């Protein structure tokens, strides 16, 4: 196991009506004037926005609202939010929504006290030194942003789209309010995208070169098994509180790094996917259901026994000690079968992507064949990433029945 330090100051509250605590938590932190960030209307339609505005008024908290965050959130709204926040001297940013809203709130919180361009942090030109505090009312378990050090924002610069991450402990929310009932309104497809995303947050950590990480291996496996079990219940019964609660908590634990500390992590699939969601404006989880198995096809021979362990422990594939590669391949196929059962895409055509765009995707990814690479489980240069995109483009779903 690698050495690590781990501190998560975020207060998690999971309960029916968890959002009722929003006023007392913010006043408890000493803030009186906040910005409330939300998306394109789901929290308006559900009545959640009005409810939260009432709760904040009762707590005598002044609120500036900023709605309209789109999935795959854009920098433009962040710039507006920074300007609005500075003009109104807001002290705290509250997000109501999923990853896109939370990441926008985090970016605004980084930008308000900073003199330069907030996107410099995402382009890794500078590191943030300070930020306003954020809080979250989560409505979509998927990104894990409610407990992660990460924020992902998209910006077009000179005709090229950059979907980039800023990783900093300053991004950790002060609190995350998790009411599973708020997720009952999610569509089957959005739920599925969230399920696949949280599974990939675990798998990016699970496929590692670090040896002797039994505790985090087993944590990863417990979460993966719980997610699969809960997802199948929710698929049949979308208003099953207990299954929704388990998905919500699993989504947070999948990405707050509890199961990632002490081990090398990969993340190549996420970078490969970010180019797809940036180019085609598709849900991140749908992009991952195409990319992650394609990455597995390309990398499993690097550590066949780890892939065979995944197949055996997660999908119950029989361990073939004479031919562990066959077990490893069965595990990859089981993951694709699971994605298919959730109604997720498995190749470029189903995703609405085009193989002819692969050179463009590789340019956006910024890899070459010498210095610039992705991943750590296997170091992937441009030709490797190209092969993974091709695997993803050409996968034939008919292979699933074999
Ligand atoms: O905008 P509204 O109207 O709220 O609708 C949203 C949106 O259309 C809808 N939605 C959210 N809660 C709902 C609901 N619809 C009905 N009922 C509810 N309760 O869902 C749609 C998708 O929302 P979005 O926030 O985009 O989805 P998600 O949570 O999957 O976040 C995706 C973004 O997070 C980034 C992704 O790249 C993508 O940009 N990620 C962020 C990470 C992080 N900060 O740690 C890590 C992830 O790997 C990921 O990259
Ligand atoms: Zn993700």
Coordinates of C-alpha atoms and ligand atoms in Angstrom, one line a residue:
X1 CA 0.0 0.0 0.0
X2 CA 1.2 3.5 -0.7
X3 CA 1.5 6.1 2.0
X4 CA -1.4 8.5 2.3
X5 CA -3.1 11.3 4.2
X6 CA -6.9 11.4 4.2
X7 CA -9.2 14.1 5.5
X8 CA -12.8 14.7 4.4
X9 CA -14.3 17.7 6.2
X10 CA -17.7 17.4 4.4
X11 CA -20.7 16.7 6.6
X12 CA -22.9 14.1 5.0
X13 CA -26.6 14.0 6.0
X14 CA -28.6 11.2 4.5
X15 CA -32.3 11.1 5.4
X16 CA -35.8 11.8 4.2
X17 CA -36.1 15.6 4.3
X18 CA -32.3 16.1 4.7
X19 CA -32.7 19.4 2.8
X20 CA -34.6 20.8 5.9
X21 CA -31.2 21.3 7.6
X22 CA -30.0 23.7 4.9
X23 CA -30.7 26.9 6.9
X24 CA -29.3 25.8 10.2
X25 CA -26.1 24.4 8.5
X26 CA -25.4 27.7 6.6
X27 CA -26.1 29.9 9.6
X28 CA -24.0 27.5 11.7
X29 CA -21.1 28.3 9.4
X30 CA -21.7 32.0 10.0
X31 CA -23.0 33.0 6.5
X32 CA -25.9 35.4 5.8
X33 CA -25.7 36.0 2.1
X34 CA -25.4 33.2 -0.4
X35 CA -25.7 32.3 -4.1
X36 CA -28.0 29.4 -4.9
X37 CA -27.0 27.6 -8.2
X38 CA -29.3 25.2 -10.0
X39 CA -29.9 23.5 -13.4
X40 CA -32.5 23.7 -16.2
X41 CA -35.6 23.2 -14.2
X42 CA -35.9 19.8 -12.6
X43 CA -35.8 21.3 -9.1
X44 CA -38.3 24.0 -10.1
X45 CA -40.8 21.3 -11.4
X46 CA -40.4 19.1 -8.3
X47 CA -41.0 22.1 -6.0
X48 CA -37.6 21.6 -4.3
X49 CA -36.3 25.1 -5.3
X50 CA -39.3 26.9 -3.7
X51 CA -39.0 24.7 -0.6
X52 CA -35.4 25.5 -0.2
X53 CA -35.9 29.3 -0.8
X54 CA -38.6 29.2 2.0
X55 CA -36.2 27.4 4.3
X56 CA -33.5 30.0 3.6
X57 CA -35.9 32.9 4.2
X58 CA -37.0 31.4 7.5
X59 CA -33.3 31.2 8.5
X60 CA -32.9 34.9 7.5
X61 CA -30.4 34.1 4.8
X62 CA -30.3 36.5 1.8
X63 CA -30.2 34.6 -1.5
X64 CA -29.0 35.4 -5.0
X65 CA -30.2 32.7 -7.5
X66 CA -28.3 31.5 -10.6
X67 CA -30.2 28.9 -12.7
X68 CA -29.6 27.5 -16.1
X69 CA -26.6 25.2 -15.6
X70 CA -26.6 22.7 -18.5
X71 CA -25.3 19.2 -18.4
X72 CA -21.5 19.2 -19.3
X73 CA -21.4 22.7 -17.7
X74 CA -20.0 25.6 -19.6
X75 CA -17.5 28.2 -18.5
X76 CA -19.8 31.1 -19.6
X77 CA -22.2 30.6 -16.8
X78 CA -19.3 30.4 -14.3
X79 CA -18.0 33.8 -15.5
X80 CA -21.5 35.2 -15.0
X81 CA -21.8 33.6 -11.6
X82 CA -18.4 35.0 -10.5
X83 CA -19.4 38.5 -11.6
X84 CA -22.8 38.2 -9.9
X85 CA -21.3 36.9 -6.7
X86 CA -18.7 39.6 -6.5
X87 CA -21.3 42.3 -7.2
X88 CA -23.5 41.0 -4.4
X89 CA -20.7 40.1 -2.0
X90 CA -22.0 36.6 -1.5
X91 CA -20.2 34.6 1.1
X92 CA -21.2 31.0 0.3
X93 CA -22.4 29.0 -2.7
X94 CA -25.2 26.4 -2.5
X95 CA -25.8 23.9 -5.3
X96 CA -29.1 22.1 -5.9
X97 CA -28.6 19.4 -8.5
X98 CA -26.2 16.8 -9.9
X99 CA -22.6 17.0 -11.0
X100 CA -23.0 19.8 -13.5
X101 CA -24.6 22.1 -11.0
X102 CA -22.2 21.2 -8.2
X103 CA -19.1 21.6 -10.4
X104 CA -20.4 25.0 -11.6
X105 CA -20.9 26.0 -7.9
X106 CA -17.3 24.9 -7.1
X107 CA -15.9 26.9 -10.0
X108 CA -17.7 30.0 -9.0
X109 CA -16.5 29.5 -5.4
X110 CA -12.9 29.3 -6.8
X111 CA -13.3 32.3 -9.1
X112 CA -14.9 34.9 -6.8
X113 CA -11.8 35.5 -4.6
X114 CA -9.3 35.0 -7.4
X115 CA -7.8 37.9 -9.5
X116 CA -7.2 36.0 -12.7
X117 CA -9.2 33.7 -15.0
X118 CA -10.7 30.8 -13.1
X119 CA -10.2 28.5 -16.1
X120 CA -6.4 28.7 -15.5
X121 CA -7.0 26.2 -12.6
X122 CA -8.6 23.8 -15.1
X123 CA -5.9 24.2 -17.6
X124 CA -3.4 23.5 -14.8
X125 CA -1.7 26.9 -15.4
X126 CA -2.1 27.9 -11.7
X127 CA -3.3 26.2 -8.5
X128 CA -6.1 27.8 -6.4
X129 CA -5.1 29.3 -3.1
X130 CA -8.5 30.1 -1.6
X131 CA -12.2 29.6 -2.3
X132 CA -15.6 30.3 -0.9
X133 CA -17.2 27.4 0.9
X134 CA -19.9 25.4 -0.9
X135 CA -22.8 23.2 0.2
X136 CA -24.8 20.7 -1.8
X137 CA -28.4 19.4 -2.0
X138 CA -27.9 16.4 -4.2
X139 CA -30.6 15.3 -6.7
X140 CA -28.7 12.9 -8.9
X141 CA -26.3 10.2 -7.6
X142 CA -23.6 9.8 -10.2
X143 CA -20.6 12.2 -10.3
X144 CA -19.8 11.9 -6.6
X145 CA -19.0 15.7 -6.8
X146 CA -20.8 16.2 -3.5
X147 CA -17.8 14.5 -1.8
X148 CA -15.0 14.9 -4.3
X149 CA -12.1 17.2 -4.6
X150 CA -12.9 17.6 -8.3
X151 CA -14.8 20.0 -10.6
X152 CA -15.2 19.5 -14.3
X153 CA -16.0 22.5 -16.6
X154 CA -16.1 22.9 -20.4
X155 CA -14.8 25.9 -22.4
X156 CA -14.3 26.6 -26.1
X157 CA -11.0 28.3 -26.8
X158 CA -10.0 29.3 -30.4
X159 CA -12.6 26.8 -31.8
X160 CA -11.3 23.8 -29.6
X161 CA -13.5 22.4 -26.8
X162 CA -11.7 21.8 -23.5
X163 CA -13.5 19.7 -20.9
X164 CA -11.1 19.9 -18.0
X165 CA -10.8 19.1 -14.3
X166 CA -9.6 21.1 -11.3
X167 CA -8.6 18.9 -8.4
X168 CA -8.1 20.7 -5.1
X169 CA -9.1 20.1 -1.4
X170 CA -10.7 23.6 -1.7
X171 CA -13.4 21.9 -3.8
X172 CA -14.6 19.7 -0.9
X173 CA -18.2 20.9 0.0
X174 CA -18.8 21.9 3.6
X175 CA -21.9 19.7 3.6
X176 CA -23.9 17.4 1.3
X177 CA -27.6 16.8 2.0
X178 CA -28.7 13.5 0.6
X179 CA -32.4 12.9 0.5
X180 CA -33.0 9.7 -1.6
X181 CA -36.6 10.7 -2.3
X182 CA -35.3 13.6 -4.4
X183 CA -34.0 11.0 -6.9
X184 CA -37.4 9.4 -7.5
X185 CA -38.0 11.8 -10.4
X186 CA -34.9 10.7 -12.3
X187 CA -35.6 9.0 -15.6
X188 CA -34.6 5.4 -16.1
X189 CA -31.8 6.5 -18.5
X190 CA -30.5 9.2 -16.2
X191 CA -30.5 6.7 -13.3
X192 CA -28.6 4.2 -15.4
X193 CA -26.0 6.8 -16.5
X194 CA -25.4 7.7 -12.9
X195 CA -25.1 4.0 -11.9
X196 CA -22.5 3.4 -14.6
X197 CA -20.5 6.6 -13.7
X198 CA -20.3 5.6 -10.0
X199 CA -19.2 2.1 -10.9
X200 CA -16.4 3.6 -13.1
X201 CA -15.2 5.8 -10.3
X202 CA -14.6 2.6 -8.4
X203 CA -13.1 0.8 -11.4
X204 CA -10.7 3.6 -12.1
X205 CA -9.2 2.9 -8.7
X206 CA -9.7 -0.9 -8.7
X207 CA -7.4 -1.5 -11.8
X208 CA -4.1 -0.6 -10.2
X209 CA -0.5 -1.6 -10.2
X210 CA -0.3 -1.2 -6.4
X211 CA 0.1 -4.5 -4.6
X212 CA -1.3 -5.5 -1.2
X213 CA -4.3 -3.2 -1.1
X214 CA -6.7 -5.8 0.3
X215 CA -8.8 -3.3 2.3
X216 CA -9.5 -0.9 -0.6
X217 CA -9.9 -3.9 -3.0
X218 CA -12.6 -5.2 -0.7
X219 CA -14.2 -1.8 -0.2
X220 CA -14.4 -1.4 -4.0
X221 CA -16.0 -4.8 -4.4
X222 CA -18.5 -4.2 -1.7
X223 CA -19.6 -0.9 -3.3
X224 CA -19.7 -2.4 -6.8
X225 CA -21.9 -5.3 -5.6
X226 CA -24.2 -3.0 -3.6
X227 CA -24.6 -0.7 -6.7
X228 CA -25.5 -3.6 -9.0
X229 CA -28.0 -5.0 -6.5
X230 CA -29.6 -1.6 -5.8
X231 CA -29.7 -0.6 -9.4
X232 CA -31.6 -3.8 -10.3
X233 CA -34.2 -3.0 -7.6
X234 CA -34.5 0.6 -8.7
X235 CA -34.9 -0.5 -12.3
X236 CA -38.1 -2.5 -11.3
X237 CA -39.3 -0.1 -8.6
X238 CA -38.0 3.5 -9.1
X239 CA -39.6 4.7 -5.8
X240 CA -37.9 2.1 -3.6
X241 CA -36.5 4.4 -0.9
X242 CA -34.0 1.9 0.5
X243 CA -32.5 1.0 -2.9
X244 CA -32.3 4.7 -3.9
X245 CA -30.7 5.5 -0.5
X246 CA -28.0 2.8 -1.1
X247 CA -27.3 4.1 -4.6
X248 CA -27.0 7.6 -3.2
X249 CA -24.5 6.7 -0.5
X250 CA -22.6 4.4 -2.8
X251 CA -22.2 7.2 -5.4
X252 CA -20.7 9.4 -2.7
X253 CA -18.4 6.7 -1.4
X254 CA -17.4 5.7 -4.9
X255 CA -15.7 9.1 -5.4
X256 CA -14.8 10.6 -2.1
X257 CA -11.6 8.6 -2.3
X258 CA -12.2 6.3 0.6
X259 CA -11.5 3.4 -1.7
X260 CA -8.8 5.1 -3.7
X261 CA -6.3 6.1 -1.0
X262 CA -3.1 4.1 -0.8
X263 CA -3.2 2.9 -4.4
X264 CA -2.3 4.2 -7.8
X265 CA -5.4 5.3 -9.8
X266 CA -5.9 5.2 -13.5
X267 CA -8.5 7.7 -14.9
X268 CA -7.6 7.2 -18.6
X269 CA -11.2 6.1 -19.4
X270 CA -12.5 9.3 -17.8
X271 CA -10.2 11.5 -19.9
X272 CA -11.1 9.5 -23.0
X273 CA -14.8 9.9 -22.2
X274 CA -14.7 13.6 -21.4
X275 CA -13.8 14.3 -25.0
X276 CA -16.9 12.4 -26.1
X277 CA -19.3 14.2 -23.8
X278 CA -17.7 17.5 -24.8
X279 CA -17.9 16.9 -28.5
X280 CA -21.4 15.4 -28.7
X281 CA -23.0 16.8 -25.5
X282 CA -24.0 13.4 -24.3
X283 CA -24.3 12.2 -20.7
X284 CA -21.0 11.3 -19.1
X285 CA -22.2 7.9 -17.8
X286 CA -23.4 6.9 -21.3
X287 CA -20.0 7.8 -22.7
X288 CA -18.4 5.7 -20.0
X289 CA -20.5 2.6 -20.8
X290 CA -19.0 2.7 -24.3
X291 CA -15.4 3.6 -23.3
X292 CA -14.7 1.7 -20.1
X293 CA -15.2 -1.8 -21.5
X294 CA -13.2 -0.8 -24.6
X295 CA -10.4 0.3 -22.2
X296 CA -10.7 -3.1 -20.5
X297 CA -10.4 -5.0 -23.8
X298 CA -7.2 -3.1 -24.5
X299 CA -5.6 -3.4 -21.0
X300 CA -6.7 -6.7 -19.4
X301 CA -3.6 -8.7 -20.5
X302 CA -1.4 -6.2 -18.5
X303 CA -2.7 -8.0 -15.3
X304 CA -5.0 -10.8 -16.2
X305 CA -5.4 -12.1 -12.7
X306 CA -6.8 -8.7 -11.5
X307 CA -9.3 -8.7 -14.3
X308 CA -10.2 -12.4 -13.5
X309 CA -10.6 -11.4 -9.8
X310 CA -13.0 -8.7 -10.9
X311 CA -15.0 -11.1 -13.1
X312 CA -15.2 -13.7 -10.3
X313 CA -15.9 -11.5 -7.3
X314 CA -18.3 -9.0 -9.0
X315 CA -20.1 -11.0 -11.7
X316 CA -19.6 -14.5 -10.3
X317 CA -17.7 -15.7 -13.4
X318 CA -16.2 -19.1 -12.7
X319 CA -12.4 -18.8 -12.2
X320 CA -10.6 -20.8 -14.9
X321 CA -7.1 -21.2 -13.5
X322 CA -5.9 -22.9 -16.7
X323 CA -7.1 -20.0 -18.8
X324 CA -7.6 -16.9 -16.6
X325 CA -7.8 -14.8 -19.8
X326 CA -11.1 -16.4 -20.5
X327 CA -12.3 -15.5 -17.0
X328 CA -11.1 -11.9 -17.5
X329 CA -12.9 -11.6 -20.9
X330 CA -16.1 -13.0 -19.3
X331 CA -15.9 -10.2 -16.7
X332 CA -15.7 -7.6 -19.4
X333 CA -18.6 -9.1 -21.2
X334 CA -20.6 -9.2 -18.0
X335 CA -20.0 -5.5 -17.4
X336 CA -21.3 -4.8 -21.0
X337 CA -24.3 -7.1 -20.3
X338 CA -25.1 -5.2 -17.2
X339 CA -24.8 -1.9 -19.1
X340 CA -27.1 -3.3 -21.8
X341 CA -29.7 -4.4 -19.2
X342 CA -29.7 -0.8 -17.9
X343 CA -30.4 0.4 -21.5
X344 CA -27.0 2.1 -22.0
X345 CA -25.1 2.4 -25.3
X346 CA -22.2 0.0 -26.1
X347 CA -20.6 1.5 -29.2
X348 CA -20.2 4.8 -31.0
X349 CA -23.3 4.4 -33.2
X350 CA -25.5 3.8 -30.2
X351 CA -24.0 6.8 -28.5
X352 CA -24.4 9.1 -31.5
X353 CA -20.6 9.3 -32.0
X354 CA -18.6 8.9 -35.2
X355 CA -15.5 6.9 -35.9
X356 CA -14.4 9.5 -38.4
X357 CA -14.1 11.9 -35.4
X358 CA -11.4 9.8 -33.7
X359 CA -8.5 12.0 -34.9
X360 CA -10.3 15.0 -33.5
X361 CA -11.0 13.2 -30.2
X362 CA -7.3 12.4 -30.0
X363 CA -6.3 16.0 -30.6
X364 CA -8.7 17.1 -27.9
X365 CA -7.3 14.5 -25.5
X366 CA -3.8 16.1 -26.2
X367 CA -1.9 12.8 -26.3
X368 CA 1.1 12.0 -28.6
X369 CA 3.4 9.1 -29.2
X370 CA 6.3 10.3 -27.2
X371 CA 5.7 12.5 -24.1
X372 CA 2.0 13.1 -23.6
X373 CA 0.1 10.1 -22.3
X374 CA -2.9 9.0 -20.3
X375 CA -3.4 6.5 -17.5
X376 CA -1.1 4.8 -15.0
X377 CA -2.3 1.1 -15.0
X378 CA -0.9 1.1 -18.5
X379 CA 0.6 4.2 -19.9
X380 CA -1.4 5.0 -23.0
X381 CA 0.1 7.1 -25.9
X382 CA -1.8 8.3 -28.9
X383 CA -1.8 5.1 -30.8
X384 CA -3.1 3.2 -27.8
X385 CA -5.9 5.7 -27.2
X386 CA -6.7 5.5 -30.9
X387 CA -7.1 1.7 -30.5
X388 CA -9.4 2.1 -27.5
X389 CA -11.6 4.6 -29.4
X390 CA -11.7 2.1 -32.3
X391 CA -12.6 -0.7 -29.9
X392 CA -15.4 1.5 -28.6
X393 CA -16.6 2.5 -32.0
X394 CA -16.7 -1.0 -33.5
X395 CA -17.9 -3.1 -30.6
X396 CA -20.7 -5.4 -32.0
X397 CA -23.5 -5.9 -29.4
X398 CA -24.3 -9.2 -31.1
X399 CA -21.2 -10.5 -29.3
X400 CA -23.1 -10.3 -26.0
X401 CA -25.2 -13.4 -26.7
X402 CA -22.0 -15.5 -27.1
Ligands
LIG1 O1 -30.7 20.6 -15.2 P1 -31.8 19.9 -14.5 O2 -33.1 20.4 -15.0 O3 -31.7 19.9 -13.0 O4 -31.8 18.4 -15.1 C1 -30.7 17.5 -14.8 C2 -29.9 17.3 -16.1 O5 -30.7 17.4 -17.3 C3 -31.3 16.1 -14.5 N1 -31.6 15.9 -13.1 C4 -30.8 16.1 -12.0 N2 -31.5 15.8 -10.9 C5 -32.7 15.3 -11.3 C6 -32.8 15.5 -12.7 N3 -33.9 15.2 -13.4 C7 -35.0 14.7 -12.7 N4 -35.0 14.5 -11.4 C8 -33.9 14.8 -10.6 N5 -33.9 14.6 -9.3 O6 -30.2 15.3 -14.9 C9 -29.5 15.8 -16.0 C10 -28.0 15.5 -15.9 O7 -27.5 16.3 -14.8 P2 -25.9 16.4 -14.6 O8 -25.7 17.2 -13.4 O9 -25.3 16.9 -15.9 O10 -25.5 14.9 -14.4 P3 -24.4 14.2 -13.5 O11 -24.7 14.3 -12.0 O12 -24.2 12.9 -14.1 O13 -23.1 15.2 -13.7 C11 -22.4 15.1 -14.9 C12 -21.2 16.0 -14.9 O14 -20.3 15.8 -13.8 C13 -19.0 15.6 -14.4 C14 -19.2 15.0 -15.7 O15 -18.1 15.1 -16.6 C15 -20.4 15.9 -16.2 O16 -19.9 17.1 -16.7 N6 -18.2 14.8 -13.4 C16 -17.8 15.4 -12.3 C17 -17.0 14.8 -11.4 C18 -16.6 15.4 -10.1 N7 -16.8 16.7 -10.0 O17 -16.0 14.8 -9.2 C19 -16.5 13.4 -11.6 C20 -17.2 12.7 -12.7 O18 -16.4 11.7 -13.1 C21 -17.7 13.5 -13.8 O19 -16.6 13.7 -14.7
LIG2 ZN1 -17.3 10.0 -13.8

